[in-house]
XYZ file of C-alpha atoms in Angstrom:
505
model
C 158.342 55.836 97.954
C 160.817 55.760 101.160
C 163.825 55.389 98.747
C 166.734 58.044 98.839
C 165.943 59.457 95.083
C 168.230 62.442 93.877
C 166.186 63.811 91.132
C 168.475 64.339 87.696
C 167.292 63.830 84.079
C 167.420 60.398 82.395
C 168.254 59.630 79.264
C 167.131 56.903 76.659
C 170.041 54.390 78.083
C 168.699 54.685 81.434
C 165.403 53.715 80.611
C 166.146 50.402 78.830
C 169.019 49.291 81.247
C 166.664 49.920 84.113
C 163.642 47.741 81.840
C 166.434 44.768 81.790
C 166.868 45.245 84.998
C 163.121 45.235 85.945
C 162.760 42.224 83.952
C 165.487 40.666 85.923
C 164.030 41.515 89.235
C 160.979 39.836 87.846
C 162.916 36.534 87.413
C 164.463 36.281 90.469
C 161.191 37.513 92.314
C 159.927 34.155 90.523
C 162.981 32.055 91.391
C 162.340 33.008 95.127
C 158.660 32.134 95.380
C 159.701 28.575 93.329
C 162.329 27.707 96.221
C 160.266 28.656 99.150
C 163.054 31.181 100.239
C 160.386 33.852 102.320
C 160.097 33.761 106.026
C 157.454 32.315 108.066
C 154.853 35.655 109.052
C 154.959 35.794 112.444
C 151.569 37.229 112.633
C 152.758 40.486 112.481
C 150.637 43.688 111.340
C 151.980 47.209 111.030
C 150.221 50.977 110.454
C 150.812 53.957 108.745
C 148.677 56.847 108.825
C 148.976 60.406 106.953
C 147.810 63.630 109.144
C 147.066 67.062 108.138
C 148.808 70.298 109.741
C 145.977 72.839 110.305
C 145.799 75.742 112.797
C 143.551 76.946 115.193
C 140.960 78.230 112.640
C 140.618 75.197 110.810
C 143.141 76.764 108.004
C 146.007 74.678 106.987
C 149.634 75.162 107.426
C 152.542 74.898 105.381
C 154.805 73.940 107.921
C 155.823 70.505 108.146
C 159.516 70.730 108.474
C 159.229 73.134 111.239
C 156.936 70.774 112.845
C 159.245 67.698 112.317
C 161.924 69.604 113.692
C 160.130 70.047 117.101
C 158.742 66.508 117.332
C 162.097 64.988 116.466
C 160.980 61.180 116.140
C 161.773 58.685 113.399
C 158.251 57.463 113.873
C 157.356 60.971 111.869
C 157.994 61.589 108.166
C 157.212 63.932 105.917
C 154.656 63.339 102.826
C 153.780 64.927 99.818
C 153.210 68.533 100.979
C 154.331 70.504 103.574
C 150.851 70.225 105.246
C 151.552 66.380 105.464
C 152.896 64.166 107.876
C 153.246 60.505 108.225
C 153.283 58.522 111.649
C 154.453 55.048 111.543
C 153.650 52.748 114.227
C 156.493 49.800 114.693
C 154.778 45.975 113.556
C 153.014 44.199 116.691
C 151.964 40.522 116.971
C 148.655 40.430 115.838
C 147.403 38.806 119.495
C 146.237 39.405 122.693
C 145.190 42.816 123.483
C 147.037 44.136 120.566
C 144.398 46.315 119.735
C 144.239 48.510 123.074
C 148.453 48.264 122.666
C 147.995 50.372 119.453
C 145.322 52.760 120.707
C 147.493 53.526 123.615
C 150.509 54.240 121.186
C 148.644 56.283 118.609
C 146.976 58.461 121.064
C 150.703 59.336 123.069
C 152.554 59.837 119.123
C 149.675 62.076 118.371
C 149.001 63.999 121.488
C 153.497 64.817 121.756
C 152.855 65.975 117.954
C 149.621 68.045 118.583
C 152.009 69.748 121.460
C 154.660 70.353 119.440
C 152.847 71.310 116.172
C 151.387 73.816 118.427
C 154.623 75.648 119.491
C 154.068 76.998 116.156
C 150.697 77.663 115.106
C 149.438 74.939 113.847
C 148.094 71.321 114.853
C 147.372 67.453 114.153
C 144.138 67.081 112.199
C 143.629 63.205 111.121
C 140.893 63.279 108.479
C 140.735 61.735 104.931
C 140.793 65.362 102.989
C 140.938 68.467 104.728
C 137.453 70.359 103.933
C 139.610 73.671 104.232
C 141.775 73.063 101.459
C 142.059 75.485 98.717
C 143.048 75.110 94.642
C 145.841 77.694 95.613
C 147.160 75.208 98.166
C 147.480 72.686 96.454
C 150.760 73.705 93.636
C 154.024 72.890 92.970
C 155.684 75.009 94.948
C 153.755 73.412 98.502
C 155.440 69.841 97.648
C 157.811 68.975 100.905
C 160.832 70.118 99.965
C 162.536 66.609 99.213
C 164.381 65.464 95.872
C 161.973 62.205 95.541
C 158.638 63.905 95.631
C 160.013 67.182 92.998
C 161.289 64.011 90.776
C 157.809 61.727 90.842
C 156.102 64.975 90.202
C 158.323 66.267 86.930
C 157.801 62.625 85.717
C 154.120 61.814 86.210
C 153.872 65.331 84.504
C 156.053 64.443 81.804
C 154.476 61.219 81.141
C 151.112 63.036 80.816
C 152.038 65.902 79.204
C 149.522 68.800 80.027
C 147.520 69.490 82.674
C 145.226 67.431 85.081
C 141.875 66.895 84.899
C 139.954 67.080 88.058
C 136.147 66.147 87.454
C 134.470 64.493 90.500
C 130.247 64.410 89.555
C 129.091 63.829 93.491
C 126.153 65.643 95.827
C 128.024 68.566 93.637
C 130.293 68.453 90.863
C 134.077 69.477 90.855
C 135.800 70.520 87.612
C 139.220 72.090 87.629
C 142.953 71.595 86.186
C 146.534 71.466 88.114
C 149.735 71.592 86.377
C 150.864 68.913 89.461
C 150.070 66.442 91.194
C 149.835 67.792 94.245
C 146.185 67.778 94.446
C 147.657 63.817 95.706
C 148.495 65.536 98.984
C 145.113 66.301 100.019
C 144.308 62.503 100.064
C 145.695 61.345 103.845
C 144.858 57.857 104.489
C 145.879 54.836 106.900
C 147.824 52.108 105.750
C 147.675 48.236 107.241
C 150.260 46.171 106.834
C 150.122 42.245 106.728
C 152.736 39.711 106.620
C 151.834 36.370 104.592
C 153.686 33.241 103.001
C 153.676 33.095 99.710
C 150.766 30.253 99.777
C 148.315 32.217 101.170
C 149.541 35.641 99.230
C 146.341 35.270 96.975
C 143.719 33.886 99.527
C 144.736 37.182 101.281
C 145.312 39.505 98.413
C 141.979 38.280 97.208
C 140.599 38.731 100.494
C 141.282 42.190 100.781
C 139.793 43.354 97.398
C 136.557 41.875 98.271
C 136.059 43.948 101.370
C 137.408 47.026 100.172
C 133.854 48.026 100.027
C 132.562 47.487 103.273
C 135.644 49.012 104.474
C 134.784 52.302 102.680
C 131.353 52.320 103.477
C 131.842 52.081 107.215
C 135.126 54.145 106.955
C 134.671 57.183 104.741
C 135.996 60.238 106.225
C 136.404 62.153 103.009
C 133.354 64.427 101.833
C 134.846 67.827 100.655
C 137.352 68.989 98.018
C 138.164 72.802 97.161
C 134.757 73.948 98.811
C 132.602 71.317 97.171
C 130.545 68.207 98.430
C 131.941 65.288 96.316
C 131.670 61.562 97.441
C 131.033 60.341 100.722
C 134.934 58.999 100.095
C 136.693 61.422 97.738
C 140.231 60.590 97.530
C 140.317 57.787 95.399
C 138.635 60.012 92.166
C 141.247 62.307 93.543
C 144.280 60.729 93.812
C 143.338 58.246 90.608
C 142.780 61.800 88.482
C 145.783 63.643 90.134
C 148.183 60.873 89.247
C 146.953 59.892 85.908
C 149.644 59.743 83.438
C 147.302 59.040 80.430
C 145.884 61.764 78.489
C 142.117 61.825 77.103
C 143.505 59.367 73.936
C 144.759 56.998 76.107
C 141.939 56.692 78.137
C 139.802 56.097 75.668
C 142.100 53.198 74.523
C 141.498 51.119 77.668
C 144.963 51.855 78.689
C 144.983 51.354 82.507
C 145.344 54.516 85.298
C 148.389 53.964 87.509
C 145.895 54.192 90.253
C 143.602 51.309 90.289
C 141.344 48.712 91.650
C 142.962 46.147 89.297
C 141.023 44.009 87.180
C 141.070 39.984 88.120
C 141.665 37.688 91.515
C 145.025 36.713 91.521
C 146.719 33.102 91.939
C 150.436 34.441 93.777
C 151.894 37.317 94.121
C 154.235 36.830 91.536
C 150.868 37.917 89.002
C 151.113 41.631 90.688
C 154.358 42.479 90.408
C 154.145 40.958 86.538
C 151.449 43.032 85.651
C 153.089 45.974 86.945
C 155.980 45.803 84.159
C 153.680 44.716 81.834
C 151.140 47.870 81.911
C 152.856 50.565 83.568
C 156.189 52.600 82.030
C 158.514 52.870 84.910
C 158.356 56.635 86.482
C 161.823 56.915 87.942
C 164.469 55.023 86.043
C 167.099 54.580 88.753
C 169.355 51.408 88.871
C 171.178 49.955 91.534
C 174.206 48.622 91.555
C 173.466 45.033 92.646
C 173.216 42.175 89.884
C 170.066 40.467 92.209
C 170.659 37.172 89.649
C 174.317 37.143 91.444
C 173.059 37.870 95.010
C 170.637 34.454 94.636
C 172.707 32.607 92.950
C 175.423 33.111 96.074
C 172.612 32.023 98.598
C 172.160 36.140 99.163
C 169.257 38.224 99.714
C 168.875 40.620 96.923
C 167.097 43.741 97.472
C 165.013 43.872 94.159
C 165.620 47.461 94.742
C 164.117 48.166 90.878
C 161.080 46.248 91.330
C 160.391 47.623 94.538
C 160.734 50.793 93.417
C 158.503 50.894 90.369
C 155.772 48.729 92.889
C 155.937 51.859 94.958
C 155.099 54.070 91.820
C 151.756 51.941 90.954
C 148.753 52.857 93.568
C 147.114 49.633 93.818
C 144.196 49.841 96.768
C 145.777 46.471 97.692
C 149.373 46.396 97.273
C 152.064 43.606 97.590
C 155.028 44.582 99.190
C 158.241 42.485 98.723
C 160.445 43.165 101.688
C 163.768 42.345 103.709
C 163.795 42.056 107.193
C 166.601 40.691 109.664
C 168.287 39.773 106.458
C 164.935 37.256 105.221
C 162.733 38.580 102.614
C 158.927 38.562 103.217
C 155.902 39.118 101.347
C 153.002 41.486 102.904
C 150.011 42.781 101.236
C 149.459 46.101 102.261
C 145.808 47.918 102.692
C 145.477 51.639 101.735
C 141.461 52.048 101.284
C 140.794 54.178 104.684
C 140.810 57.821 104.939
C 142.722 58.586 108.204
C 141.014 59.789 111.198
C 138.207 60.239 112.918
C 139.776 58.989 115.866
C 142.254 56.984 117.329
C 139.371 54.597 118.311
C 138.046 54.430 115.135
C 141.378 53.958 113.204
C 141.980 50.756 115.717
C 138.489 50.080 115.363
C 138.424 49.995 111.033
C 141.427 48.164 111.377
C 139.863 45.302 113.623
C 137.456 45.186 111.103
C 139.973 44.807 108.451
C 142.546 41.999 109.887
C 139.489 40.126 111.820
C 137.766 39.806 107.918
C 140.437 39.407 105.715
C 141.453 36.066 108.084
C 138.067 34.508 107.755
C 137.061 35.248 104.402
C 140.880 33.817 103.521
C 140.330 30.678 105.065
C 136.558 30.112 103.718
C 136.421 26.921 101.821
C 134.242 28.575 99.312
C 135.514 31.858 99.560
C 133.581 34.996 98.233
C 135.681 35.485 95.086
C 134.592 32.351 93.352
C 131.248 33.575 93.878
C 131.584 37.175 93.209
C 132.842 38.415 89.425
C 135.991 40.787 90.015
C 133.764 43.157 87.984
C 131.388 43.411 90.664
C 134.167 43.933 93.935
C 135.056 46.921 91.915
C 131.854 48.623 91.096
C 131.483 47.738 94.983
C 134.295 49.913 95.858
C 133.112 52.844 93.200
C 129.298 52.452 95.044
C 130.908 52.477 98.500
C 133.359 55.601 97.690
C 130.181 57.020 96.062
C 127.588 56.764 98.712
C 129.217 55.496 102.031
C 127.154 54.141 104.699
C 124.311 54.209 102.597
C 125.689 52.333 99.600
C 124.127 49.332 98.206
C 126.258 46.749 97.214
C 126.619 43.139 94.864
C 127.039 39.811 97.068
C 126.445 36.289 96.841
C 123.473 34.817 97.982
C 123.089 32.792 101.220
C 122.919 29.203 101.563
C 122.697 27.192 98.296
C 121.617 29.646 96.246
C 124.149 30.597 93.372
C 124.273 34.099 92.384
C 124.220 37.803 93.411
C 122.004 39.968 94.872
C 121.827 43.714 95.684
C 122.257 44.331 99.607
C 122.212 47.296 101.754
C 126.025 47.717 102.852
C 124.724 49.009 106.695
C 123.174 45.810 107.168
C 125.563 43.220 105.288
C 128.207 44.162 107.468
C 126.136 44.117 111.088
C 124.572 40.901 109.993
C 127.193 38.718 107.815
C 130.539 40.606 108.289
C 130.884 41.600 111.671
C 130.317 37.896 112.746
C 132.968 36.684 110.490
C 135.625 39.041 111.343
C 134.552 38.368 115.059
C 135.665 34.738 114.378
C 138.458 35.787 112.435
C 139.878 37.655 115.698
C 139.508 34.959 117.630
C 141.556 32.442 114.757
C 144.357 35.388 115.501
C 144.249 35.204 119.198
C 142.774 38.707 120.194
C 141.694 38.504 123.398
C 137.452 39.089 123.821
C 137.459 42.477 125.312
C 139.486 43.756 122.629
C 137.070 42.237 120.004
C 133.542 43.307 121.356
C 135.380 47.034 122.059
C 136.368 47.668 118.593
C 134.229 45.648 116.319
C 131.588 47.306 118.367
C 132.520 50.638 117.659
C 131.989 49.171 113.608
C 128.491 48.133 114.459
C 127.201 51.249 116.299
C 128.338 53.175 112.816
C 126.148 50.738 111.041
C 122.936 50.673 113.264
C 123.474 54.657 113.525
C 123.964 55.152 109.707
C 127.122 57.334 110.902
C 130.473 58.025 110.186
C 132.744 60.531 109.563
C 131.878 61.842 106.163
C 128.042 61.897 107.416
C 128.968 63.600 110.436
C 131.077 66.213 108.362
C 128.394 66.637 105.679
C 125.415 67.224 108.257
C 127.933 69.408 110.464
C 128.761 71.431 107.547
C 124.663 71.648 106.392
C 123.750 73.103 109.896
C 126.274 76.057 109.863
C 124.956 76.585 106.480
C 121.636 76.840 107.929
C 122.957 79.340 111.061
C 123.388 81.936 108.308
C 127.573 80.849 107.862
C 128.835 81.244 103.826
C 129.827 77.886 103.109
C 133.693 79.099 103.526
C 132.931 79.848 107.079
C 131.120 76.586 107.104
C 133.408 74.499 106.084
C 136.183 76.057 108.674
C 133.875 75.676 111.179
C 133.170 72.283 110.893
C 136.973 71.586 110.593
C 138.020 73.078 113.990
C 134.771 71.354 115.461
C 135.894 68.315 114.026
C 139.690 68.673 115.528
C 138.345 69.443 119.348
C 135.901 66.225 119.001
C 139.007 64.026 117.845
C 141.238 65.298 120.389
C 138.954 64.538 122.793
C 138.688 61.028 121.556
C 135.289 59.302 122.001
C 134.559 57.584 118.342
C 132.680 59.850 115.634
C 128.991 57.498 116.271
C 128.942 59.581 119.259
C 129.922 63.217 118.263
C 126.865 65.422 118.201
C 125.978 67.029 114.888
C 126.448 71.072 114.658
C 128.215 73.595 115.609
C 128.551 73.890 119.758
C 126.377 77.001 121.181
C 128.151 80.016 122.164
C 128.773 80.500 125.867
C 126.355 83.034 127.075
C 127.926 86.530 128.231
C 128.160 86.596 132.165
């Protein structure tokens, strides 16, 4: 949703030139993929990862154009609400020490913005949902102040047509309405980019779904909500109930939520961006002015600028991405499972993970989706948002043996996963050090039974137990939280609790 929208009311005309013109984006999308007209990926991954403005009592802060202001750097954007920002790291050649390049690069962006936030009050806090947040913080009136996000809003709302539904049934249950969707902003997560041909769009694609679950069960980051203990991973109830445009009829008609896990392996890409005009109403009906049909036809680029738009508008966990860069289109699925945070070594670390996996299960010659019903990947990711490190999740048997089995996610990924995305590092040319460092970091999570979420959720349960109301709590554990990942050292190592009080002198 990086397009220049100015928000203004549409009428019936709009809606069906911009379906023709949808449907026209659709053909030449097709006509591209039939004469091999994408570039060549030059191994290229990219990042993206949503942070939280808090200040120093854990509390946070509504401030995000002040804060932009003072960092001045097109790396930082704003996002949904103005306690959101967005840092975007430039693509790097998956290779080499590429790894410790990013690290190094994160942890400068996000120290200069922790500086600068804190000219005013306020700080970086990269976590999947802020465990301060409050209903009353999350309203209309804290969207950033730009056209595009006051436009999706007053059309998701529209589509629906009365209120959201917020009912998350985890370690405690949730139940509440918004008139918005900005209960979306509290859902801050990191993004991973990956360029691929067209050929291997699927393999990849395919890929990707399949270990959405491990990633979320290492990963999750994302415990609390408006006071309460949800899911180990909350945000994707939350953002799947905060942007559903279907009311309770709907629903109960099968008709599918904008945000989804999707529902079958796909063959090409082209299957994606199909299904997206043929389930989802287009949200913002804005046209360009090129005629893409002409543009091919010339031996141009077009821009698909309709398509692209609408693709930006459906919140698939796996996403293609049809792009123009240097003046050649490309194709790149893009990941957006992870919570953000705990630290910069663990977002390089889950990202390791993520590229080092996706490249071996890709290549498999019987690869895990022929063996594994789509059915099942999904309840995996449900089980994994659910329960974390401790889920327990559907897998094909070893060897021979056809079928599934039930398997402890801890061990699946030390004992099967690790190892394959250890090979599929070395297939992209990472260089060992980088490998053992990070995919290391994934294993210690796994033999510790830790991550963020636990370490948030047992943080949170000792202050309760120091006498602390859980509001005090819950602050407490967020500004203990923000000193640990300044300091840096990943979250399998943070101590549990609350530090002691100095004694008096």
């Amino acid at each position: 949703m990086g397009e220049k929208v100015v928000a203004g009311p549409f009428d019936l005309s709009d809606r069906q030139r911009h379906r023709d013109k949808l449907r026209q984006c659709l053909t030449v999308l097709e006509r591209l993929l039939e004469e091999k007209r994408f570039d060549r990926p030059k191994n290229l991954m990219g990042l993206e990862i949503e942070l939280n403005l808090a200040g120093p009592d854990g509390m946070p802060r509504m401030m995000n154009a002040e804060v932009l202001e003072r960092i001045a750097s097109k790396d930082f954007q704003t996002e949904l609400a103005m306690f959101n920002l967005e840092v975007n790291i430039a693509p790097h050649r998956l290779d080499g020490r590429v790894f410790d390049r990013l690290a190094e690069e994160l942890r400068t962006s996000l120290a200069y913005a922790h500086r600068k936030a804190s000219e005013v009050d306020a700080g970086i806090v990269m976590i999947g949902i802020l465990p301060t947040l409050a209903q009353d913080d999350l309203v209309s009136a804290n969207l950033s102040d730009v056209d595009r996000y006051a436009l999706l809003n007053d059309q998701i709302v529209a589509a629906r047509g009365e209120d959201f539904v917020l009912d998350i049934d985890g370690v405690e249950r949730l139940v509440c309405r918004s008139g918005s969707i900005a209960p979306e902003a509290a859902c801050t997560s990191v993004q991973l980019h990956l360029q691929v041909t067209p050929g291997r769009f699927a393999d990849v694609w395919n890929a990707a779904q399949v270990v959405a679950a491990p990633q979320v069960a290492v990963g999750a980051n994302s415990p609390f909500l408006f006071g309460h203990e949800l899911w180990r991973e909350s945000r994707p109830p939350l953002f799947q109930q905060s942007t559903d445009t279907r009311p309770p009829e709907l629903m109960e008609q099968g008709v599918r939520p904008r945000t989804w896990f999707g529902e079958r392996w796909v063959t090409s890409a082209y299957d994606l961006f199909e299904e997206n005009l043929r389930f989802f109403p287009p949200l913002l009906p804005i046209c360009d002015d090129e005629d893409p049909l002409e543009v091919l036809n010339a031996g141009g680029v077009p821009k698909l600028a309709e398509l692209v738009l609408h693709n930006g508008t459906v919140y698939r966990w796996n996403r293609p991405v049809y792009d123009i860069a240097d003046g050649v289109p490309h194709l790149r699925v893009e990941n957006r499972v992870l919570p953000a945070g705990p630290t910069v070594t663990d977002v390089v670390a889950n990202a390791a993970f993520y590229y080092g996996l996706v490249r071996a299960l890709a290549e498999e010659s019987r690869p895990v989706w022929t063996r594994l019903p789509f059915e099942a990947a999904a309840a995996n990711f449900d089980a994994a948002c659910k329960h974390g490190i401790e889920a327990r999740l559907e897998w094909p048997r070893r060897g021979r043996h056809s079928g599934t089995t039930q398997v402890d996610a801890a061990n699946l990924i030390r004992d099967e996963l690790l190892p394959l995305a250890a090979a599929g590092l070395d297939a992209w040319g990472i260089e060992p050090a980088d490998r053992d460092l990070y995919l290391g970091v994934i294993e210690d999570r796994c033999r510790l039974r830790t991550n963020g979420a636990t370490w948030q959720a047992a943080t949170f349960h000792r202050a309760l137990e120091k006498g602390l109301g859980r509001d005090a709590a819950l602050a407490a554990t967020t500004r203990r939280y923000g000193e640990l990942m300044h300091l840096g050292d990943p979250v399998h190592t943070w101590p549990v609790g609350l530090p002691e009080p100095a004694p008096l002198a």
